[in-house]
Short mmCIF file of C-alpha atoms in Angstrom, two decimals:
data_model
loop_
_atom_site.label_atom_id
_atom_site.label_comp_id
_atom_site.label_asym_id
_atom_site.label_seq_id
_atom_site.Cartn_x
_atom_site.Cartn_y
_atom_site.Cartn_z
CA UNK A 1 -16.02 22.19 -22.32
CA UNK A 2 -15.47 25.36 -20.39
CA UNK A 3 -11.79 26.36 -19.33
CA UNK A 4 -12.51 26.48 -15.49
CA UNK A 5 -14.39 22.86 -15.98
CA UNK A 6 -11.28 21.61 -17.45
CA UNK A 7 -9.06 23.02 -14.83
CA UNK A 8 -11.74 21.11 -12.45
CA UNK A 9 -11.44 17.66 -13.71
CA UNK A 10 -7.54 17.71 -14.70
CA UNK A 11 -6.68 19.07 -11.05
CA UNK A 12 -9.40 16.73 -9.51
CA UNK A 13 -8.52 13.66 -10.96
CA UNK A 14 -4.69 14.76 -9.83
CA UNK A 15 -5.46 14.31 -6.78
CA UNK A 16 -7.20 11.20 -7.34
CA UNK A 17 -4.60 9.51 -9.43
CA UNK A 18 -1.72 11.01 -6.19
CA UNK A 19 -3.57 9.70 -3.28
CA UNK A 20 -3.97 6.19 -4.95
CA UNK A 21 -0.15 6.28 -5.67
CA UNK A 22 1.25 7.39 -2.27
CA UNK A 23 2.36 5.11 0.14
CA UNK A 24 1.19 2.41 -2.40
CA UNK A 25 2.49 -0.28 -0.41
CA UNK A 26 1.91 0.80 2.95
CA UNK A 27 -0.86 2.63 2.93
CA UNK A 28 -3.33 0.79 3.82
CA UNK A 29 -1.23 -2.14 5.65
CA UNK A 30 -1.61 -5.07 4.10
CA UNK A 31 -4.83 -7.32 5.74
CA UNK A 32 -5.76 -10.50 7.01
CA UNK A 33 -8.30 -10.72 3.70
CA UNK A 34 -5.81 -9.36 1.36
CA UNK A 35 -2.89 -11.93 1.83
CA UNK A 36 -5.65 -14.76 1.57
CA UNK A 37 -6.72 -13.45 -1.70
CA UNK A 38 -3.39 -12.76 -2.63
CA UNK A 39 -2.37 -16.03 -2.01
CA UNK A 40 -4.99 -17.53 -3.76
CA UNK A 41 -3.83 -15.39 -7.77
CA UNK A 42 -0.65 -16.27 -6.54
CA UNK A 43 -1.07 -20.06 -6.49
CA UNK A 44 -3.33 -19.97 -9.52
CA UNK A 45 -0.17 -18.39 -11.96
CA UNK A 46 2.50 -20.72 -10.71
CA UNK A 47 0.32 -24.08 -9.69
CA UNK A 48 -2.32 -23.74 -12.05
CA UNK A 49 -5.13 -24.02 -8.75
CA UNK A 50 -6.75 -20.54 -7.16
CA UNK A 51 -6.10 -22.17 -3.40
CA UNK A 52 -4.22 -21.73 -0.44
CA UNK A 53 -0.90 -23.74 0.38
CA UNK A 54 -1.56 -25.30 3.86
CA UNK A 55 1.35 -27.96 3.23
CA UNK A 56 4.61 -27.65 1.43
CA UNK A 57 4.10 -28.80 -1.95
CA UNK A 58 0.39 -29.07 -2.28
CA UNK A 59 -2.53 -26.29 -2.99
CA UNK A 60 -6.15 -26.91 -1.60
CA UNK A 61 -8.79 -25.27 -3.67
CA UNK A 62 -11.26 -23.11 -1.02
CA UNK A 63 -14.49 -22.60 -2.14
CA UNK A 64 -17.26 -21.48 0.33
CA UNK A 65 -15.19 -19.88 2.84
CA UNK A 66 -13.64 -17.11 -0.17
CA UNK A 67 -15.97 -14.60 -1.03
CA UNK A 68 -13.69 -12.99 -4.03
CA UNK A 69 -14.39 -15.19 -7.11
CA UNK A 70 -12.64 -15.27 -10.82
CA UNK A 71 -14.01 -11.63 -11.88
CA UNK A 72 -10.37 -10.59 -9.53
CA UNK A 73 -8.88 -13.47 -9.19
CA UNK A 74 -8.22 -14.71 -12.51
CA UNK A 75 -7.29 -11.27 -13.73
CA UNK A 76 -4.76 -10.85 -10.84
CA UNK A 77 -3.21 -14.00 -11.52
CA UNK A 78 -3.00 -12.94 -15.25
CA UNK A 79 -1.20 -9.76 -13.82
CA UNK A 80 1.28 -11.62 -11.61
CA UNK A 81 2.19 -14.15 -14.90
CA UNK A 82 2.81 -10.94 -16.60
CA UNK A 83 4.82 -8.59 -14.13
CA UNK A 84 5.67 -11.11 -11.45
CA UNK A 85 4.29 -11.50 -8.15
CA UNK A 86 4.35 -8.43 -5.51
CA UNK A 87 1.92 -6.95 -3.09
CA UNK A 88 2.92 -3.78 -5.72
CA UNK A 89 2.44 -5.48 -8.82
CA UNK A 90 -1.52 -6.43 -7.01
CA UNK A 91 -1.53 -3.07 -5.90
CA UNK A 92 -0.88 -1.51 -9.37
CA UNK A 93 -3.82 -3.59 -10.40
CA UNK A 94 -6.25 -2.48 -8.29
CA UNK A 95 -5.96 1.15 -8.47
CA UNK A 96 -6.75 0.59 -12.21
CA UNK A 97 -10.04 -0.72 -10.65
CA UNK A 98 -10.27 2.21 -8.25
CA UNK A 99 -9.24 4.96 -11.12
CA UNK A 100 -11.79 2.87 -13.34
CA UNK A 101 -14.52 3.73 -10.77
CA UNK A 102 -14.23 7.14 -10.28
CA UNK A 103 -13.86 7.64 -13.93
CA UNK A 104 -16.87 5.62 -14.74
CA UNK A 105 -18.86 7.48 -11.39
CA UNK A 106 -18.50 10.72 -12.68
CA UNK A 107 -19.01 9.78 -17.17
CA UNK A 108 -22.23 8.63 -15.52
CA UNK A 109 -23.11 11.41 -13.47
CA UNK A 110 -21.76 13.78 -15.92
CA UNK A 111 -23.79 12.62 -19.21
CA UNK A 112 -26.88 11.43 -17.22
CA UNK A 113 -27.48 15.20 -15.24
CA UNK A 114 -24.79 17.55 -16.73
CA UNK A 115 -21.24 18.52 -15.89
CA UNK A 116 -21.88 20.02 -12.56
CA UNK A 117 -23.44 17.02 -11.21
CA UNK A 118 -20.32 14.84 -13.13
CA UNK A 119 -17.58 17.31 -11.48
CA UNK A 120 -19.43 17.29 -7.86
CA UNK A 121 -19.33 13.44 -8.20
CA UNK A 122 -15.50 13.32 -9.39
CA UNK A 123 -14.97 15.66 -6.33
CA UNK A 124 -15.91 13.57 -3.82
CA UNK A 125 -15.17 10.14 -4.98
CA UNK A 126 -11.45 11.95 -5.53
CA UNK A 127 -11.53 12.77 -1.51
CA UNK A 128 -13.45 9.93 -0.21
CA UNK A 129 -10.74 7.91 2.49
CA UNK A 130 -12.86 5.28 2.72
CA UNK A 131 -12.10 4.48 -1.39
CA UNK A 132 -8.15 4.71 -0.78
CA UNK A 133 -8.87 2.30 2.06
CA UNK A 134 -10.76 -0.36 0.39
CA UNK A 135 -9.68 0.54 -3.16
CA UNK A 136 -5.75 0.13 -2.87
CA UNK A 137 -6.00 -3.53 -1.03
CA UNK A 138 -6.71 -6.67 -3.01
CA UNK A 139 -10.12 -7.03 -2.35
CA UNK A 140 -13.49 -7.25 -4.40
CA UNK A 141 -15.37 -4.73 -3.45
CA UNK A 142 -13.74 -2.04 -5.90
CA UNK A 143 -13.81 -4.22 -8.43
CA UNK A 144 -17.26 -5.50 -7.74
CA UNK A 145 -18.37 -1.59 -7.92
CA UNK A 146 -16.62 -0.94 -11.27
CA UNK A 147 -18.30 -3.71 -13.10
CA UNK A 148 -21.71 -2.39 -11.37
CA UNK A 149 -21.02 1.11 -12.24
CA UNK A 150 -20.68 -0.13 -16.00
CA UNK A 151 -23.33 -2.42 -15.76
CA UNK A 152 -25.32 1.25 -14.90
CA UNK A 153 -23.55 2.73 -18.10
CA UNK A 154 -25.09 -0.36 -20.31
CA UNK A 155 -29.00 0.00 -18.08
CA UNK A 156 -28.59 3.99 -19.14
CA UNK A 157 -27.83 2.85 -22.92
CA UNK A 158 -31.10 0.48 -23.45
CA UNK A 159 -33.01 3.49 -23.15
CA UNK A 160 -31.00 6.21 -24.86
CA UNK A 161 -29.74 3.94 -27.63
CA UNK A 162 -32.94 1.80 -28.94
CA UNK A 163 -30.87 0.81 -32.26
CA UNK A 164 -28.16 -1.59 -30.28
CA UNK A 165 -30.97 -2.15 -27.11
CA UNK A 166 -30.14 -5.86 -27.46
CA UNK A 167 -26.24 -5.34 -27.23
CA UNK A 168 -26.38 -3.54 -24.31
CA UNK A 169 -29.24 -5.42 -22.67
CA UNK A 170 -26.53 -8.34 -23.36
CA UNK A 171 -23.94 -6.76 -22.06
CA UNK A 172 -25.22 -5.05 -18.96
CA UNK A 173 -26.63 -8.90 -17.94
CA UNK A 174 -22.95 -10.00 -18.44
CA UNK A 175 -22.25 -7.51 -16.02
CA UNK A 176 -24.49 -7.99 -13.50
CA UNK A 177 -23.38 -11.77 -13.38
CA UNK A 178 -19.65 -11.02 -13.30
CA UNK A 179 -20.49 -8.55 -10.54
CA UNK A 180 -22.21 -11.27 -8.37
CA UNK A 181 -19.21 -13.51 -9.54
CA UNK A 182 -17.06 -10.98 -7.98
CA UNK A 183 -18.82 -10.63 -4.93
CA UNK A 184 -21.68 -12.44 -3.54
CA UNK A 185 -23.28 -9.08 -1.50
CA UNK A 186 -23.63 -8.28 -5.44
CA UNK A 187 -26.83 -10.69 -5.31
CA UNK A 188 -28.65 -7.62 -4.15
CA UNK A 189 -28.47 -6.28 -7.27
CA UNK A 190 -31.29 -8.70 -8.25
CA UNK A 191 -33.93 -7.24 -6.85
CA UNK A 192 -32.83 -3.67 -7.74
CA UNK A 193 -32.99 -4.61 -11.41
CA UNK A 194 -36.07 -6.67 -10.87
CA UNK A 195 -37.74 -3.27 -10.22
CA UNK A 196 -36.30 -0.81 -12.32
CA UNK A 197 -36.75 -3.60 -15.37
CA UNK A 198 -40.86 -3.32 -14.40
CA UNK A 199 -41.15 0.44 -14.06
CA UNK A 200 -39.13 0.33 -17.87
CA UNK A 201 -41.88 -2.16 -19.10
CA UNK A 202 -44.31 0.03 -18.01
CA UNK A 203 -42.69 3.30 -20.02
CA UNK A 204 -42.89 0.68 -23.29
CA UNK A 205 -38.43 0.41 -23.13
CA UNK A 206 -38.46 -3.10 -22.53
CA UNK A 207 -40.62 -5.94 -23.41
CA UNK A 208 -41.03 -9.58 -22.08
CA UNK A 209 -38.64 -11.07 -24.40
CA UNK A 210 -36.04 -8.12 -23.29
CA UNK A 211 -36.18 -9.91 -19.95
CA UNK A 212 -35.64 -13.39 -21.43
CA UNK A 213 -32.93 -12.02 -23.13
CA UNK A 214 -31.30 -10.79 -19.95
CA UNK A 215 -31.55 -14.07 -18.10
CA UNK A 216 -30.37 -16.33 -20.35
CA UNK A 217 -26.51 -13.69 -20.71
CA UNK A 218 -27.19 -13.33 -16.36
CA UNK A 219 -26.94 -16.93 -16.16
CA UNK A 220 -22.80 -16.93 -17.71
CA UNK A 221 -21.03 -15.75 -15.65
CA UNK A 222 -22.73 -17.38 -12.68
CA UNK A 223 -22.41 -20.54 -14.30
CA UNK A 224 -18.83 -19.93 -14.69
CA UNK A 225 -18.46 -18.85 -11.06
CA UNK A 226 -20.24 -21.96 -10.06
CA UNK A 227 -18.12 -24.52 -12.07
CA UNK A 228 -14.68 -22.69 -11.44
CA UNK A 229 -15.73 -21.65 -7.52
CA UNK A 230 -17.23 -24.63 -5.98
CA UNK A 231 -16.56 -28.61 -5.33
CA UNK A 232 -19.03 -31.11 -5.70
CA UNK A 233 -19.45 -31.62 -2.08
CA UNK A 234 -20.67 -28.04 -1.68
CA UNK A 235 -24.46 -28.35 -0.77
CA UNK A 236 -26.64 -25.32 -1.98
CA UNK A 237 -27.69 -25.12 1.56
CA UNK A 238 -23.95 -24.47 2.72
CA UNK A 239 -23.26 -22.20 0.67
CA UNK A 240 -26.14 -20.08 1.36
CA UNK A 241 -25.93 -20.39 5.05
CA UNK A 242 -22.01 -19.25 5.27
CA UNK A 243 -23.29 -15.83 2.61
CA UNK A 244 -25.80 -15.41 4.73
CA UNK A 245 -23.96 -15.25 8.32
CA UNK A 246 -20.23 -15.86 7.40
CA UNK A 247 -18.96 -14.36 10.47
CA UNK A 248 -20.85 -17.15 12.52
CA UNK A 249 -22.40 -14.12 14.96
CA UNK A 250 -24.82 -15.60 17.33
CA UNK A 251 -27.90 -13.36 18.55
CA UNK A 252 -28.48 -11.57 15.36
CA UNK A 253 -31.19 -9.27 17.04
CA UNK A 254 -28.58 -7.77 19.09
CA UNK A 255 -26.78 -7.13 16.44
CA UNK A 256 -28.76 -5.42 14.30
CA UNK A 257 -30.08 -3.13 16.85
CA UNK A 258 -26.64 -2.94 17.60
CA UNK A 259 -25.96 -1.71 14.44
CA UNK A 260 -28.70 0.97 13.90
CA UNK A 261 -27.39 2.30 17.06
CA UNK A 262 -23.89 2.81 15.32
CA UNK A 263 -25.73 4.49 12.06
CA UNK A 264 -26.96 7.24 14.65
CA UNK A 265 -24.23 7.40 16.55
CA UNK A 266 -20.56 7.70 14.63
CA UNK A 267 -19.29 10.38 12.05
CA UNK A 268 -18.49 7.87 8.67
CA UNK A 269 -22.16 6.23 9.48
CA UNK A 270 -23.62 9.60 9.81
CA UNK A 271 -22.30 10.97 7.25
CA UNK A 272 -23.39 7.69 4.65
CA UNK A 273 -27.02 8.42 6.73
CA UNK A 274 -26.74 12.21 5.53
CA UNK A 275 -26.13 11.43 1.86
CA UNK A 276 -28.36 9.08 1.35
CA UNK A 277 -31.24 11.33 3.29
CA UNK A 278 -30.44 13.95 0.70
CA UNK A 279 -30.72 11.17 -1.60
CA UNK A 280 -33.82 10.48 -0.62
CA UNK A 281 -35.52 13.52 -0.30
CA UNK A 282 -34.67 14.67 -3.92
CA UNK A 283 -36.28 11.60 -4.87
CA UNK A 284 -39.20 11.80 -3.38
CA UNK A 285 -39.57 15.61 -4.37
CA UNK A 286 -38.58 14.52 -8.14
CA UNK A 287 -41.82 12.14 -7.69
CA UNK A 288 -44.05 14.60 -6.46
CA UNK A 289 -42.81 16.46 -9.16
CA UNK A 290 -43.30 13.97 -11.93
CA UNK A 291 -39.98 14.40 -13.10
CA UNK A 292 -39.12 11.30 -14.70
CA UNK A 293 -36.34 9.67 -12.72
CA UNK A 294 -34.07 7.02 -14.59
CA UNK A 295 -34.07 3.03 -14.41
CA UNK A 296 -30.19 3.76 -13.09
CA UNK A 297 -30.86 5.96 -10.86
CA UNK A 298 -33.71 3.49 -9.18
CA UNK A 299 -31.54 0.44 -9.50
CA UNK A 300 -28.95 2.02 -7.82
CA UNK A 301 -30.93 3.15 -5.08
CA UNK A 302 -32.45 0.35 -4.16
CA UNK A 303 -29.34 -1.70 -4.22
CA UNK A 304 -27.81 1.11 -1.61
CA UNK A 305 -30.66 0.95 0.75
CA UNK A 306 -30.42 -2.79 0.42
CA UNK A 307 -26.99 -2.37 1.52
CA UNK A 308 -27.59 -0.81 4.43
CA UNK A 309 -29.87 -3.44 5.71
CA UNK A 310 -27.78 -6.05 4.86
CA UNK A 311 -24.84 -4.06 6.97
CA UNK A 312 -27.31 -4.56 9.75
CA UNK A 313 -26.71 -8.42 10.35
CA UNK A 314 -22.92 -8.09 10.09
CA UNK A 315 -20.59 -7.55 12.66
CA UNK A 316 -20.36 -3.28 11.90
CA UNK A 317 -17.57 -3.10 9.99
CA UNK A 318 -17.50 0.05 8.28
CA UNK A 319 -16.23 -2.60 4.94
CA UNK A 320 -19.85 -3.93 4.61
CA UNK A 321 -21.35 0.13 4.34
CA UNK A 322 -18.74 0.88 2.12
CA UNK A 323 -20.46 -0.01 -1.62
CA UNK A 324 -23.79 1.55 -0.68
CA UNK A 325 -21.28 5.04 0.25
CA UNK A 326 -19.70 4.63 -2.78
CA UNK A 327 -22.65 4.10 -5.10
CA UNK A 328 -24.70 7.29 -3.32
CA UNK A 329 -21.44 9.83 -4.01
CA UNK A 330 -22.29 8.88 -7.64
CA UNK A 331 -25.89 10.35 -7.27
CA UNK A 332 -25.41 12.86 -4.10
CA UNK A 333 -24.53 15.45 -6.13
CA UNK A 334 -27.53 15.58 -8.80
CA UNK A 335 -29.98 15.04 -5.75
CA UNK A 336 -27.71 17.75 -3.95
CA UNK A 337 -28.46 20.51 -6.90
CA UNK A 338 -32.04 19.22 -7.49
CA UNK A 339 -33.33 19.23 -3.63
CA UNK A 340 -31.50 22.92 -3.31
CA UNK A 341 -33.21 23.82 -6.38
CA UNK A 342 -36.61 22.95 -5.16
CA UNK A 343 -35.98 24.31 -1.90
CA UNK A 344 -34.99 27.60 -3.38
CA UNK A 345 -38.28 28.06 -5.27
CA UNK A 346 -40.31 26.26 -2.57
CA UNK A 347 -39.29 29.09 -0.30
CA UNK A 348 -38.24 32.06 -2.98
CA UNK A 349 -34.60 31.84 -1.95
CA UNK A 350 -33.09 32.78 -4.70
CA UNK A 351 -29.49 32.53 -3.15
CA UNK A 352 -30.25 28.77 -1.59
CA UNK A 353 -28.98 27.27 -5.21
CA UNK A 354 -25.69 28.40 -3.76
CA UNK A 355 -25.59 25.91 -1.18
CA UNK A 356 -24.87 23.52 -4.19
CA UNK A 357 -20.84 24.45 -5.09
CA UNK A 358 -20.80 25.34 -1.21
CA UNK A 359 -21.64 22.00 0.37
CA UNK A 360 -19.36 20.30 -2.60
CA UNK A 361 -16.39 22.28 -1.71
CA UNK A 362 -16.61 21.48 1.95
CA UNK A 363 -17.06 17.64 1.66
CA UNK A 364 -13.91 17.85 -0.85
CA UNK A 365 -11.82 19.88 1.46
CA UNK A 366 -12.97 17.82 4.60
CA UNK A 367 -11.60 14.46 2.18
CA UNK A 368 -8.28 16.08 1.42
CA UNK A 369 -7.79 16.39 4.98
CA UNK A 370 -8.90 13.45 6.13
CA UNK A 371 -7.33 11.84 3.47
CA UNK A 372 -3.96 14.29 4.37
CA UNK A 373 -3.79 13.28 8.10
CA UNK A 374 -6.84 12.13 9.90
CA UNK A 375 -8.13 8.78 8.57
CA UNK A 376 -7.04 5.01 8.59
CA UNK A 377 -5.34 5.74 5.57
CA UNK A 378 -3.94 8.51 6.82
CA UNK A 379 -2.31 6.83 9.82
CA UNK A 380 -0.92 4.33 7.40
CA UNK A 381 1.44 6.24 5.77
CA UNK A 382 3.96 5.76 8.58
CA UNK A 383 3.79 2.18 8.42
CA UNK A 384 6.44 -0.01 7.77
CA UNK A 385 4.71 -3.45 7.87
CA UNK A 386 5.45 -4.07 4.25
CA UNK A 387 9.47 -2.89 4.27
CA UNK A 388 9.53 -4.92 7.93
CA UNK A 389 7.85 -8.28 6.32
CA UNK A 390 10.54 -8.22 3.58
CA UNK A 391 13.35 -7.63 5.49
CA UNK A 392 12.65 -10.31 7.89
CA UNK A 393 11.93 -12.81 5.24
CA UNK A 394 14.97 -11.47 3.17
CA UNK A 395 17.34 -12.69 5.51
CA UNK A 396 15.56 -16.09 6.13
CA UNK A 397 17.37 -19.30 4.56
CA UNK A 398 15.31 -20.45 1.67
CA UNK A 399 15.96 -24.18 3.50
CA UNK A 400 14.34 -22.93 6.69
CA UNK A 401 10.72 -24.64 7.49
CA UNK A 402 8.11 -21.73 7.99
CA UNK A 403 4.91 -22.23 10.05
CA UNK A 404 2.26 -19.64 9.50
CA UNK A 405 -0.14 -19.13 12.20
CA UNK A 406 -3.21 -17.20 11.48
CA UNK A 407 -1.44 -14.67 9.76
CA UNK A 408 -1.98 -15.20 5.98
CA UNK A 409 -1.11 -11.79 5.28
CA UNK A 410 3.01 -12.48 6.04
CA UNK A 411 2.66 -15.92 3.36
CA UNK A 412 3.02 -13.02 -0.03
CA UNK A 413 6.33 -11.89 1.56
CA UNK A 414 7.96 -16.11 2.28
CA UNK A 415 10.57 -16.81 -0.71
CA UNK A 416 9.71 -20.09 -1.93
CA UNK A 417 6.88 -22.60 -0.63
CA UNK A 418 8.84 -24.21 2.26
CA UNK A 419 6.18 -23.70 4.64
CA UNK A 420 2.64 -25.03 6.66
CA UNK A 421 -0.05 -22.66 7.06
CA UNK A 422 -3.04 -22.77 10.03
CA UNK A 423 -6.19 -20.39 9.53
CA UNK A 424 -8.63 -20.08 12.45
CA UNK A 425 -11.85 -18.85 10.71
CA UNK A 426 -15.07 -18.16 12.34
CA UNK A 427 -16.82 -20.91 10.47
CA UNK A 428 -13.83 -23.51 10.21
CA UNK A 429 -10.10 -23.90 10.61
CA UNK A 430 -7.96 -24.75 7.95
CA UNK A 431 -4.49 -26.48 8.08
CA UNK A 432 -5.87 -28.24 11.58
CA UNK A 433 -3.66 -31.46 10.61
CA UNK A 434 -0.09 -29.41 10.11
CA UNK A 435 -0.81 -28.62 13.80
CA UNK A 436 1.41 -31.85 15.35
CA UNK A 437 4.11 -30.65 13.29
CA UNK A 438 4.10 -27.45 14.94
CA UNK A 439 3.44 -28.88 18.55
CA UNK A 440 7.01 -31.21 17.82
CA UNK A 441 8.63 -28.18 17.22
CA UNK A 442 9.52 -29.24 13.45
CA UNK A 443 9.35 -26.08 12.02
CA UNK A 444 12.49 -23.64 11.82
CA UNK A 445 10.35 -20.22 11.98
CA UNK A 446 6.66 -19.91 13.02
CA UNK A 447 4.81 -16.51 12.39
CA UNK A 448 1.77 -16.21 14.88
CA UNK A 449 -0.13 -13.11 16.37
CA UNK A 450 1.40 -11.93 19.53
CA UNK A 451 -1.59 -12.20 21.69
CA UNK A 452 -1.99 -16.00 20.34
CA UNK A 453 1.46 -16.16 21.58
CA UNK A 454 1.26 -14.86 24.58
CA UNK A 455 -2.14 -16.90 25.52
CA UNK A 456 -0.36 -20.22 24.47
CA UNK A 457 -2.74 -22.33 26.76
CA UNK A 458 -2.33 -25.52 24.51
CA UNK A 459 2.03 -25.54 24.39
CA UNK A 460 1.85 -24.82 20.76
CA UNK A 461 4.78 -22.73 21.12
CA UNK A 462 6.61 -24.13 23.97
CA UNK A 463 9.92 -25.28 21.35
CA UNK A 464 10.12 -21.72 19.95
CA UNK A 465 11.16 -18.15 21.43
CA UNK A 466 10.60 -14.86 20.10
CA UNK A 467 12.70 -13.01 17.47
CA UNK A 468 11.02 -10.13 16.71
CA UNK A 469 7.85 -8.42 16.65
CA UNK A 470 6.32 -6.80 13.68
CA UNK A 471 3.00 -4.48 13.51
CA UNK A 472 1.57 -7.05 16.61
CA UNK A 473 2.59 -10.39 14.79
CA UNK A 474 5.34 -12.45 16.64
CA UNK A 475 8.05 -13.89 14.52
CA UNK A 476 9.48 -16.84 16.51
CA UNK A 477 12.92 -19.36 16.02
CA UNK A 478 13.16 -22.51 17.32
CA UNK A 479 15.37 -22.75 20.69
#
């Protein structure tokens, strides 16, 4: 490898490995999401069930209503046996996901189109806020997207390896299983595969017992996700219908034009529209072309766009665009260079190829800023949510009885399990029975949001007053 290369990827993945370490704790604030997950590793290394604790003393196993399954669960719990349980220890975890990623992004990009498509992709993945945002929390998509991404490595190896096709035809099946294990928007994947298996069959690289092969290994992990993730009163209906609309939205036409408006319309959707156009365009040139374009390169396109549409029926959240951004900075940069290139001789501008290490450079710089001071993460950094939650609980008796309202992030910081907890979910609510013991004013401490607090039409809190206030979450002791 070339000396300036090397300088490249050492000071590169630098920055990657400093802005997943800064602010570890803080930065992003721990979510709503994150403590339920959280909660859920946390119960499965000390009570032996991956469920939440609604009642002192007893664990009730969730199944439809979490979308994380074993692929992050299990291995967090693992993590906790090993280096006790922390919001850091989980933390530590998942940047090995998130460092996974980006390393896996750019060995793809780099031995699939060459080192200046690998370095371009290291680049921005190293700069991309959105990655520190999701990334650092305990949530699946990271994961989800590593286990894709080397799922991609395997697809790339049944072509380029003949000799061990049926190893990694076994293990990239594994993978695609484990992904949807890990999270269910990972279903999409399906159809990807589906048609970057046929276009393969039709180069001779696979044949119809390849594809028997792969279903058989596919079906796994998803067994294993359905035995270890669901009860036997789950109906196959209800767990469809709650994937398929989990947030319980009602008039899903407005929302989906809704949604297309806010593609058009706000700088992070723009610029996911802008990468993928380029995308696009150096895909459709390539085919024009004839250049032959890879199965990986089609699956992952496919499952991107598919992405996008599914972002369409959710409620906008720039979380449900994120894995079809992340999966198009791992092929930007190739289409990037080849769309430039073609543009250049298209036109006979010699000089356009320069636009390539231009355009790179700017999106980088633009991530280190944003990254630096003007992003959610960035805004993070002076939070003290996490130093404020375990103060407060610090100093709380481990005798006193804790009632957690809504707030399942606060539950990682409580010492002991002397506590009720309530969730109000979109689809259901969870811990509805402890709520008597909370209306008797039984409890010692109740956390709740402040605005539930302050819009307490049904006397929930009338035997309580406030203590304190932390990042909008009341913390309340009884009068």
């Amino acid at each position: 490898m070339e000396t300036d290369k090397k300088i490249c990827l050492i000071v590169l993945s630098l920055i990657a490995l400093f802005f997943s370490l800064y602010k570890i704790t803080e930065s992003p604030p721990i979510l709503y999401d994150e403590g339920w997950y959280f909660q859920t590793a946390a119960n499965l290394a000390t009570q032996g069930v991956d469920g939440l604790q609604l009642s002192p003393g007893s664990v009730t196993h969730i199944s439809t209503m979490v979308t994380v399954g074993y692929p992050l669960i299990y291995p967090l719990a693992l993590w906790f046996k090993i280096f006790s349980i922390g919001l850091l220890q989980a933390r530590i975890l998942m940047i090995l996901f998130l460092l996974g990623f980006i390393a896996l992004g750019t060995r793809l990009a780099w031995k699939t189109y060459g080192a200046s498509a690998g370095l371009g992709t290291l680049a921005i993945l190293a700069t991309f806020p959105p990655l520190f945002g999701n990334g650092k929390s305990v949530m699946g998509e990271v994961p989800g997207l590593f286990f894709a991404v080397l799922m991609l490595v395997c697809l790339h190896n049944i072509v380029t390896d003949p000799q061990r096709k049926k190893l990694w035809i076994i293990l990239a099946a594994l993978l695609v299983g484990i992904c949807i294990a890990t999270k269910p928007f990972f279903l999409l994947l399906l159809p990807a595969l589906a048609l970057a298996g046929c276009v393969e069959w039709r180069r001779g690289s696979l044949q119809p017992r390849d594809f028997i092969l792969a279903g058989i290994f596919l079906l796994i992990p998803i067994a294993v996700w359905v035995v270890v993730q669901f009860q036997a009163g789950d109906t196959f209906t209800d767990v469809i219908s709650y994937y398929a609309n989990p947030y319980n939205l009602g008039n899903l036409t407005e929302i989906i034009i809704g949604n297309i408006r806010r593609l058009f319309s706000d700088m992070g959707t723009l610029y996911t529209v802008f990468l993928m156009a380029v995308w696009v365009c150096s895909f459709v040139v390539r085919l024009r072309r004839k250049i032959k374009i890879t199965s990986i390169e089609i699956t992952a396109l496919v499952f991107s766009v598919l992405i996008v549409l599914a972002y369409l029926r959710t409620s906008g959240a720039y979380r449900y665009l994120f894995p079809a951004q992340a999966v198009t900075i791992v092929f930007f940069p190739y289409s990037l260079l080849t769309l430039s290139e073609a543009i250049s001789q298209h036109f006979s501008w010699r000089k356009f190829t320069r636009t390539y290490p231009l355009l790179i450079s700017v999106l980088a710089f633009l991530g280190v800023y944003q990254l630096s001071f003007n992003s959610w993460v960035a805004e993070a950094y002076s939070s003290t949510k996490t130093q404020s939650l375990e103060a407060y609980f610090s100093a709380v008796p481990d005798s006193d009885l804790i009632f957690v309202y809504n707030v399942p992030e606060a539950v990682p910081f409580i010492r002991g399990r002397n506590y009720y907890q309530y969730l109000q979910l979109f689809v259901v609510n969870l811990g509805e029975d402890n709520l008597p013991v909370l209306k008797k004013g039984l409890p010692d401490r109740v956390v709740v949001p402040s605005a539930l607090f302050e819009d307490d039409k049904k006397g929930l809190f009338n035997h309580y007053t406030k203590e304190t206030v932390i990042n909008r979450t009341s913390f309340l002791k009884k009068k």
